[in-house]
C-alpha positions as a Python dict, from the first residue, in 0.01 Angstrom:
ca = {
    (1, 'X'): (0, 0, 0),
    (2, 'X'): (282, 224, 101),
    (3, 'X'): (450, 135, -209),
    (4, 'X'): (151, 228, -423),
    (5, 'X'): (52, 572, -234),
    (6, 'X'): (447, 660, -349),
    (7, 'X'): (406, 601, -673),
    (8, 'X'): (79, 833, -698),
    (9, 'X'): (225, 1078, -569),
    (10, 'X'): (534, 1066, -778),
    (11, 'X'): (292, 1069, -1071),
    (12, 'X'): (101, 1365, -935),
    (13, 'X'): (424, 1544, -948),
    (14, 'X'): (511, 1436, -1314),
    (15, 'X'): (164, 1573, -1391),
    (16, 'X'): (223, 1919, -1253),
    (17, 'X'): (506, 1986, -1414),
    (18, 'X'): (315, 1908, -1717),
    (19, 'X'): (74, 2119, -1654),
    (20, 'X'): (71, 2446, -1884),
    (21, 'X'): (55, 2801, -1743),
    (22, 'X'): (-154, 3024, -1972),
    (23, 'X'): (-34, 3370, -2038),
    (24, 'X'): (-335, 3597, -2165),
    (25, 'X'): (-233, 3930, -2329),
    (26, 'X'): (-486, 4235, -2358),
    (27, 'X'): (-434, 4509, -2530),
    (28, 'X'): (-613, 4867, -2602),
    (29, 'X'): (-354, 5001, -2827),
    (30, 'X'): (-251, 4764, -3108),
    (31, 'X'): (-395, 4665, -3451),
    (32, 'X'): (-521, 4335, -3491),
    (33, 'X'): (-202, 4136, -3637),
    (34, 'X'): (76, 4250, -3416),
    (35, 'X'): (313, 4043, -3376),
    (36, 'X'): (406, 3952, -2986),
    (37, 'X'): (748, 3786, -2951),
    (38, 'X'): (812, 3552, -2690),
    (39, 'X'): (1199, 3478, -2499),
    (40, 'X'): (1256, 3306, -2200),
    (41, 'X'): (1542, 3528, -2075),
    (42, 'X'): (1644, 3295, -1744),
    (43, 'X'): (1818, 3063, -1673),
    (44, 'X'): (1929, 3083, -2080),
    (45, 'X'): (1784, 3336, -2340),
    (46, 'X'): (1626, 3142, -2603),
    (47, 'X'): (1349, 3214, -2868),
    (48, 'X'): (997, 3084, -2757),
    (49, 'X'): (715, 3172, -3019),
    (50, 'X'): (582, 3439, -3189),
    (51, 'X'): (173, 3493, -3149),
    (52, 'X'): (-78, 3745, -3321),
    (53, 'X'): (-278, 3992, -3164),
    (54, 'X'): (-642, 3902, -3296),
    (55, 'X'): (-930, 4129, -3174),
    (56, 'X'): (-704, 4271, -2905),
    (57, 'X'): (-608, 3967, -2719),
    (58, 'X'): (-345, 3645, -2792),
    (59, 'X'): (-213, 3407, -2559),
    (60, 'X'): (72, 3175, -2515),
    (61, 'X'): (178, 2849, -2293),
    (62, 'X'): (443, 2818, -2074),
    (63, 'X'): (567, 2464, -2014),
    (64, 'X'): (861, 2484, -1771),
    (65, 'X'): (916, 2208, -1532),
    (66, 'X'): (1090, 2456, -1296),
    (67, 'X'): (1068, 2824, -1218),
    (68, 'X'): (1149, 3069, -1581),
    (69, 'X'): (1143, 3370, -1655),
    (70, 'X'): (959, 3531, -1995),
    (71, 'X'): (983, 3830, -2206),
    (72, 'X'): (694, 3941, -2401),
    (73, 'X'): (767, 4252, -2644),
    (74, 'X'): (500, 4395, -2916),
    (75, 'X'): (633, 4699, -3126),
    (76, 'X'): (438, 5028, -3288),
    (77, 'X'): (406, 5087, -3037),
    (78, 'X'): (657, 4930, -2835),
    (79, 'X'): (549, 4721, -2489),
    (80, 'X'): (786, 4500, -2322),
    (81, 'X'): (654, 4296, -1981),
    (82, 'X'): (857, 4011, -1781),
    (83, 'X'): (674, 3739, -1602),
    (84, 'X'): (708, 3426, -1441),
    (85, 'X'): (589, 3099, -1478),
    (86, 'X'): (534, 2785, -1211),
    (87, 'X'): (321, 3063, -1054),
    (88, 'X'): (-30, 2994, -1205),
    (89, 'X'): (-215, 3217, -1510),
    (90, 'X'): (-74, 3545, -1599),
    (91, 'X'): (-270, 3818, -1762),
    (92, 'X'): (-102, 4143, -1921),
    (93, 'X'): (-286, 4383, -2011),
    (94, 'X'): (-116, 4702, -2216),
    (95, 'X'): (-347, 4997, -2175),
    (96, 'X'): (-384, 5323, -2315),
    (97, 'X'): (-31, 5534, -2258),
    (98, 'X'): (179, 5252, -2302),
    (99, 'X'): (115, 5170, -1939),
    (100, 'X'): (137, 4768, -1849),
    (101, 'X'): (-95, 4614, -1591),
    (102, 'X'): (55, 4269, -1468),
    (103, 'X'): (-143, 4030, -1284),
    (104, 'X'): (35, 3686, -1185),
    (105, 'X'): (149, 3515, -860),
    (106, 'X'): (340, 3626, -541),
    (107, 'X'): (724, 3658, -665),
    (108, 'X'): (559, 3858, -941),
    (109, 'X'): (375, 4101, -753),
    (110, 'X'): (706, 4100, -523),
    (111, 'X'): (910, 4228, -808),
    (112, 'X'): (635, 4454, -949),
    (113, 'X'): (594, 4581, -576),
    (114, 'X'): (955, 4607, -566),
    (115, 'X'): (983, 4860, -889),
    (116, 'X'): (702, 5069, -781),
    (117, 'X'): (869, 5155, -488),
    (118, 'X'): (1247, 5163, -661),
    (119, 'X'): (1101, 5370, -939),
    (120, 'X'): (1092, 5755, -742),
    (121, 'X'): (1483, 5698, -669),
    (122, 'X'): (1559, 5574, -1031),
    (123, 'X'): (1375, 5921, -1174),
    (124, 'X'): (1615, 6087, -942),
    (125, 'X'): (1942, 5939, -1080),
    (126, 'X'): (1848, 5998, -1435),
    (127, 'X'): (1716, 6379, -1341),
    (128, 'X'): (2089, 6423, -1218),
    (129, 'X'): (2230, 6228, -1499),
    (130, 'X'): (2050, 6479, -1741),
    (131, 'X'): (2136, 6786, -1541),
    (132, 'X'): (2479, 6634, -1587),
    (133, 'X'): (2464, 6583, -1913),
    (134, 'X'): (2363, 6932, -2058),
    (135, 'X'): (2545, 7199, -1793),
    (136, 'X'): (2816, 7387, -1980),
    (137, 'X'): (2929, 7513, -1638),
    (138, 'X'): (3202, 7262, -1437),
    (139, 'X'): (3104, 7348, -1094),
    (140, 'X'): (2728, 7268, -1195),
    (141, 'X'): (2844, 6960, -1339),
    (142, 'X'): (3061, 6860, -1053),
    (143, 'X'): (2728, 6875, -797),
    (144, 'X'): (2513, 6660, -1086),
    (145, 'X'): (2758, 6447, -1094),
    (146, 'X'): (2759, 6391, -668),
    (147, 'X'): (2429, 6431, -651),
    (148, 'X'): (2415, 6148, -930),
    (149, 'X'): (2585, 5896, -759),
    (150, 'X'): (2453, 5933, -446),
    (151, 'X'): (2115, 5893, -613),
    (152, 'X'): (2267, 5566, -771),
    (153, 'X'): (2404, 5470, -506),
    (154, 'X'): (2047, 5430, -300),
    (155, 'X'): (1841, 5245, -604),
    (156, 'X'): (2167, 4973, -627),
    (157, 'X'): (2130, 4934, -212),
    (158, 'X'): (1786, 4863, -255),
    (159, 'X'): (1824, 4640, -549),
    (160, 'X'): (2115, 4447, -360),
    (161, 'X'): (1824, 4466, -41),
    (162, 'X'): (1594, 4283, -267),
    (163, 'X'): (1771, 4039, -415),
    (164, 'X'): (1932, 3940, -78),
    (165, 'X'): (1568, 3916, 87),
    (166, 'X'): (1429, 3698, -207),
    (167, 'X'): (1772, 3464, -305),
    (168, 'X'): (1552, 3181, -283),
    (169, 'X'): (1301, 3239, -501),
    (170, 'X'): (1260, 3345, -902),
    (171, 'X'): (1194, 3721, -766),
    (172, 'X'): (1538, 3781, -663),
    (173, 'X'): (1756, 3545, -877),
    (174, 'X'): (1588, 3721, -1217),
    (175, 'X'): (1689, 4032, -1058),
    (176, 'X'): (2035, 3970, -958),
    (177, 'X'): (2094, 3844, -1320),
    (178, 'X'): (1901, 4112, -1509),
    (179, 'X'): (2164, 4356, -1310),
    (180, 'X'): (2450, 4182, -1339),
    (181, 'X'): (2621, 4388, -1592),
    (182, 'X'): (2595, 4692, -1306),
    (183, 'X'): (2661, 4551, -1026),
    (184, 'X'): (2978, 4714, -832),
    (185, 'X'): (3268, 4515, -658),
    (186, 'X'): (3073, 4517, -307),
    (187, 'X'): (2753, 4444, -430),
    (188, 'X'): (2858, 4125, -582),
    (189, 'X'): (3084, 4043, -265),
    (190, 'X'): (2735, 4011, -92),
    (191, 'X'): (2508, 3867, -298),
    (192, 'X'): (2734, 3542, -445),
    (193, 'X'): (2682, 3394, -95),
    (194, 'X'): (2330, 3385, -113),
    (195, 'X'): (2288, 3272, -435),
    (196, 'X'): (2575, 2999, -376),
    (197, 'X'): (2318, 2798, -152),
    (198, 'X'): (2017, 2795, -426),
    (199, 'X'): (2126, 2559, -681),
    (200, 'X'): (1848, 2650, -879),
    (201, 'X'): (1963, 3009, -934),
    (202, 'X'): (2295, 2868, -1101),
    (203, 'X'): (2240, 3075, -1440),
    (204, 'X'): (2235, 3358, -1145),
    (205, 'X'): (2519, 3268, -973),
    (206, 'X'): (2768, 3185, -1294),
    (207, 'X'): (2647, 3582, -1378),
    (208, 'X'): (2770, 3722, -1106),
    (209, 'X'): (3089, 3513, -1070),
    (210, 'X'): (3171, 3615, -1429),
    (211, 'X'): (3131, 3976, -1353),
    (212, 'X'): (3323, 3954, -1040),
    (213, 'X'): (3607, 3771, -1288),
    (214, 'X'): (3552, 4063, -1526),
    (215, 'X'): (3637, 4331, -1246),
    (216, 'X'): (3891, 4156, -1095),
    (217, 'X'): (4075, 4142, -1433),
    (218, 'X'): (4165, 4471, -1373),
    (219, 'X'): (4312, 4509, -1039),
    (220, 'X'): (4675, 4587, -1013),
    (221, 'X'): (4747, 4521, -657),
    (222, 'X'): (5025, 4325, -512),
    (223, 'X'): (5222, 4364, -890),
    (224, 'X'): (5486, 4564, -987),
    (225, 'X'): (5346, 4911, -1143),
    (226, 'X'): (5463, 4929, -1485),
    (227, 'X'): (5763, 5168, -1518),
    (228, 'X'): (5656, 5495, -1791),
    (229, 'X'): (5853, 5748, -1896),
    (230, 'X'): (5637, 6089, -2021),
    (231, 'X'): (5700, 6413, -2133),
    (232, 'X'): (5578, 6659, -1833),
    (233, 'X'): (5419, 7008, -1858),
    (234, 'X'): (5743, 7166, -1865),
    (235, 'X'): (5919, 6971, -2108),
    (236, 'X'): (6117, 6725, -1931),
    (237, 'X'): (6075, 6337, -1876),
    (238, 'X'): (5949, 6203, -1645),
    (239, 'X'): (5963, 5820, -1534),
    (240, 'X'): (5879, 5568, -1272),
    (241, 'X'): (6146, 5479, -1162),
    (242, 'X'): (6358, 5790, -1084),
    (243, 'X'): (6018, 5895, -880),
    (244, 'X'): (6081, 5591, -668),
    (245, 'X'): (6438, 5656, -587),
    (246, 'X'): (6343, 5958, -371),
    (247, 'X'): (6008, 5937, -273),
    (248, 'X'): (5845, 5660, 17),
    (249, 'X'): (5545, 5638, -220),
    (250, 'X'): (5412, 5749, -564),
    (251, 'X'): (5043, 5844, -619),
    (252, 'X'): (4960, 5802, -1001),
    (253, 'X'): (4605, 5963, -1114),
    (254, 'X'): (4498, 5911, -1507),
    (255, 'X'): (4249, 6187, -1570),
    (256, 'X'): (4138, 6431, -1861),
    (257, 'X'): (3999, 6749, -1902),
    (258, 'X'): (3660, 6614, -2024),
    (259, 'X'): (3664, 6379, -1729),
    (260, 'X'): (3443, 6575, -1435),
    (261, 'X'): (3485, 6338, -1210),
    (262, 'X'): (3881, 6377, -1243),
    (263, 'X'): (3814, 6732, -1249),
    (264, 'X'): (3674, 6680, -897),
    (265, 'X'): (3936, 6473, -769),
    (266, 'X'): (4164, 6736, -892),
    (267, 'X'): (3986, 6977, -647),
    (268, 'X'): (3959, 6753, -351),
    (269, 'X'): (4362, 6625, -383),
    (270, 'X'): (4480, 6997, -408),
    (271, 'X'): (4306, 7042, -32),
    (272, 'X'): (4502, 6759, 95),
    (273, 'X'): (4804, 6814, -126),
    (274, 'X'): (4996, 6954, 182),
    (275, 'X'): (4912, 6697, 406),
    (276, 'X'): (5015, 6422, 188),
    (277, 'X'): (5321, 6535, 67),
    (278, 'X'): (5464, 6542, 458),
    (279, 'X'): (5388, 6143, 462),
    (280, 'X'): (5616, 6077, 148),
    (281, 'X'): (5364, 6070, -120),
    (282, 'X'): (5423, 6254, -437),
    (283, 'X'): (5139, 6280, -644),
    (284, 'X'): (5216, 6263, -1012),
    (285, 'X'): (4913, 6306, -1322),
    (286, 'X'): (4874, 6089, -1619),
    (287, 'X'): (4646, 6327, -1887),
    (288, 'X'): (4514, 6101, -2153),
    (289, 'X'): (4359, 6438, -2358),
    (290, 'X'): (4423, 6404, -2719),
    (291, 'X'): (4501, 6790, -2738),
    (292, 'X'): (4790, 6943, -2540),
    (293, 'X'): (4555, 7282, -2533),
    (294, 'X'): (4302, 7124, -2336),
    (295, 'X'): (4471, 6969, -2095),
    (296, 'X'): (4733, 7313, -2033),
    (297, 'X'): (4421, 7498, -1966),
    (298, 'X'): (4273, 7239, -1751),
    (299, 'X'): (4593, 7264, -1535),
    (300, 'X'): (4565, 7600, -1500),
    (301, 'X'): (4223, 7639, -1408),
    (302, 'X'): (4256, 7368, -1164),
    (303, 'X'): (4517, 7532, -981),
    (304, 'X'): (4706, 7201, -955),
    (305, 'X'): (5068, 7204, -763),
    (306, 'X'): (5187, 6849, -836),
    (307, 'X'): (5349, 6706, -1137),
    (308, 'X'): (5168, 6704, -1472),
    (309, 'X'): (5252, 6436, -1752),
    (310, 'X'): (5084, 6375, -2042),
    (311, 'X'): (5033, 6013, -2247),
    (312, 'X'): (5170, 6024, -2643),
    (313, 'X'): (4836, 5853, -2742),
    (314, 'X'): (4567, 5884, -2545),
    (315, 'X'): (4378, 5590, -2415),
    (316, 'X'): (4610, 5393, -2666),
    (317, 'X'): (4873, 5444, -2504),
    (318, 'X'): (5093, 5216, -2358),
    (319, 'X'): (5083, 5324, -1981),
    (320, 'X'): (4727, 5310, -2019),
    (321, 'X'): (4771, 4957, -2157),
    (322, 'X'): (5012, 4854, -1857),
    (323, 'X'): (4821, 4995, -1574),
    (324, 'X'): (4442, 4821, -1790),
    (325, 'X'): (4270, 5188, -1734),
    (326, 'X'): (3913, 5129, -1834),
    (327, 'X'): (3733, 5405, -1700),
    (328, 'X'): (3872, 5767, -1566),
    (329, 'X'): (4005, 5885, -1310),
    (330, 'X'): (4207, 5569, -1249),
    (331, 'X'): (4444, 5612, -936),
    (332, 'X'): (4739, 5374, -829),
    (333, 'X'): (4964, 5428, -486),
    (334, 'X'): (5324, 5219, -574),
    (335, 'X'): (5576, 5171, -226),
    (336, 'X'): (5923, 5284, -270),
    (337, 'X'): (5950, 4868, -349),
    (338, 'X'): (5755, 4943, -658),
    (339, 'X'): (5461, 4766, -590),
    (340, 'X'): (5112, 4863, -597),
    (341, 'X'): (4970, 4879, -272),
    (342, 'X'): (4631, 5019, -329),
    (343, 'X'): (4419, 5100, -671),
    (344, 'X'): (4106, 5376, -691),
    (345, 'X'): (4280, 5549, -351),
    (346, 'X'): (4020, 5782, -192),
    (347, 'X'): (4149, 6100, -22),
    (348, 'X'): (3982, 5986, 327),
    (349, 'X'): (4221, 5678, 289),
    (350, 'X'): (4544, 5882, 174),
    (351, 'X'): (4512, 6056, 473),
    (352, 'X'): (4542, 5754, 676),
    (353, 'X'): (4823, 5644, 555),
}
């Protein structure tokens, strides 16, 4: 008897996963005939089907014996919604504006939940991002640019939050993977431990690991900093090495005149300058501007005391090469053993040195 009850309820299960979850789509906006493509995006993107809108509604089956996530995108105009399956029916419904009405089960009303309350700080980044983008003025565009990131800075801490509260289920591990292209050093650091102990967020956790591979490609500490020798402001070379021979440590910051933030960093180094210098530390700048003009000028509105060199080739160049600069500013503190000790210094930490 025991044997049999087993088996039933090992068929049950079979059945279930069998069982196909209807997606209904609704719309008040498109012409009879659109087309509505279907991808599953997670674990792998693949190509599901393509339906056609026929008196404002189509539907589609999703036949996943564990959790999935879907895309579902219509064009002219364009409407894009994610959902779920193993949780039940789903009905989208696209109404007039564009704007997308998602009914489904719990993880997706977590995640729509989720954005509704994520969206206000996400309008804020991009207002500062804009303001960034079209000031002409530097000191304007140095406070866009703060105000920017710390307006980034709060929608990744509550994306991390989420994901970290919902590791276990589809919610969280579609998020963590739809992100993982953004995600910084320290986000990742926190959330590859939770998603280590669901093995059925794998395609979640191999995303993250890659990224964390892809940022860690670029780290220079604990190797010897590439020696460079570059024509300074005045005229004379400059290298590495003859730095080293009478200085405890070198401080080297690639920058540009376009670059605000390295415009910034300019500022807050020369208030320190003073204070640094009496712990050993020369500070030396790497310019990567294409035109000598630019970068003269920015020198000299910057006010800055410490030595100036300049690369023969830009972002091509080959101390940009050595030290793998990907993004600007880019700074590097060498010991007088010629070693990198610390990469993307802040001022709070030179001070503690």
């Amino acid at each position: 008897m025991q044997k049999i009850t087993c088996m039933a309820l090992l068929l049950l299960g079979m059945a279930q996963t069998a069982i196909a979850q209807k997606v209904q789509i609704h719309s008040a906006i498109h012409k009879a005939g659109t087309k509505i493509t279907i991808y599953r995006d997670w674990p792998k993107r693949t190509f599901v089907d393509t339906v056609f809108l026929q008196e404002g509604a189509a539907s589609f089956e999703m036949k996943d014996s564990l959790p999935a996530v879907y895309s579902i995108s219509m064009r002219a105009p364009f409407a894009n919604a994610t959902v779920f399956s193993n949780e039940g029916e789903v009905v989208i419904d696209i109404l007039p504006g564009s704007s997308i009405q998602l009914k489904g089960g719990k993880q997706l009303q977590a995640l729509k939940s989720f954005e509704a309350v994520v969206k206000p700080l996400e309008k804020n980044w991009q207002m500062w991002g804009n303001a960034y983008a079209k000031s002409q003025d530097l000191d304007e565009k140095l406070r866009a640019g703060e105000e920017g990131n710390k307006a980034a800075a709060k929608v990744m801490e509550a994306r991390v939050k989420f994901c970290l509260q919902h590791a276990g289920d589809i919610a969280g591990a579609w998020s963590a993977y739809n992100y993982g292209n953004l995600w910084r050093e320290e986000d990742i650091n926190k959330l590859l431990p939770a998603f280590k102990k669901y093995p059925q967020a794998g395609a979640t956790y191999d995303k993250l690991l890659a990224q964390q591979q892809v940022l860690q490609a670029n780290k220079m500490v604990g190797q010897p900093a590439p020696n460079f020798s570059l024509t300074a402001i005045d005229g004379s070379t400059v290298s590495l090495h003859t730095l080293l021979e009478s200085h405890e440590y070198v401080l080297i910051d690639f920058w540009a005149s376009w670059c605000t933030p390295c415009r910034a960093t300019n500022r807050k180094l020369a208030k320190i300058y003073d204070k640094i210098k009496q712990k050993g530390i020369v500070v030396v700048s790497i310019s990567v501007d294409e035109k000598e003009e630019a970068w003269r000028k920015a020198v000299e509105a910057d006010k800055i005391p410490w030595l100036q060199l300049r690369t023969n080739n830009a972002m091509k160049s080959e101390a940009v090469k050595d030290y793998k600069v990907a993004t600007l500013p880019a700074t590097f503190l060498i010991d007088k053993k010629g070693h990198i000790i610390r990469q993307h210094i802040s001022e709070e930490q030179l001070l503690k040195l």
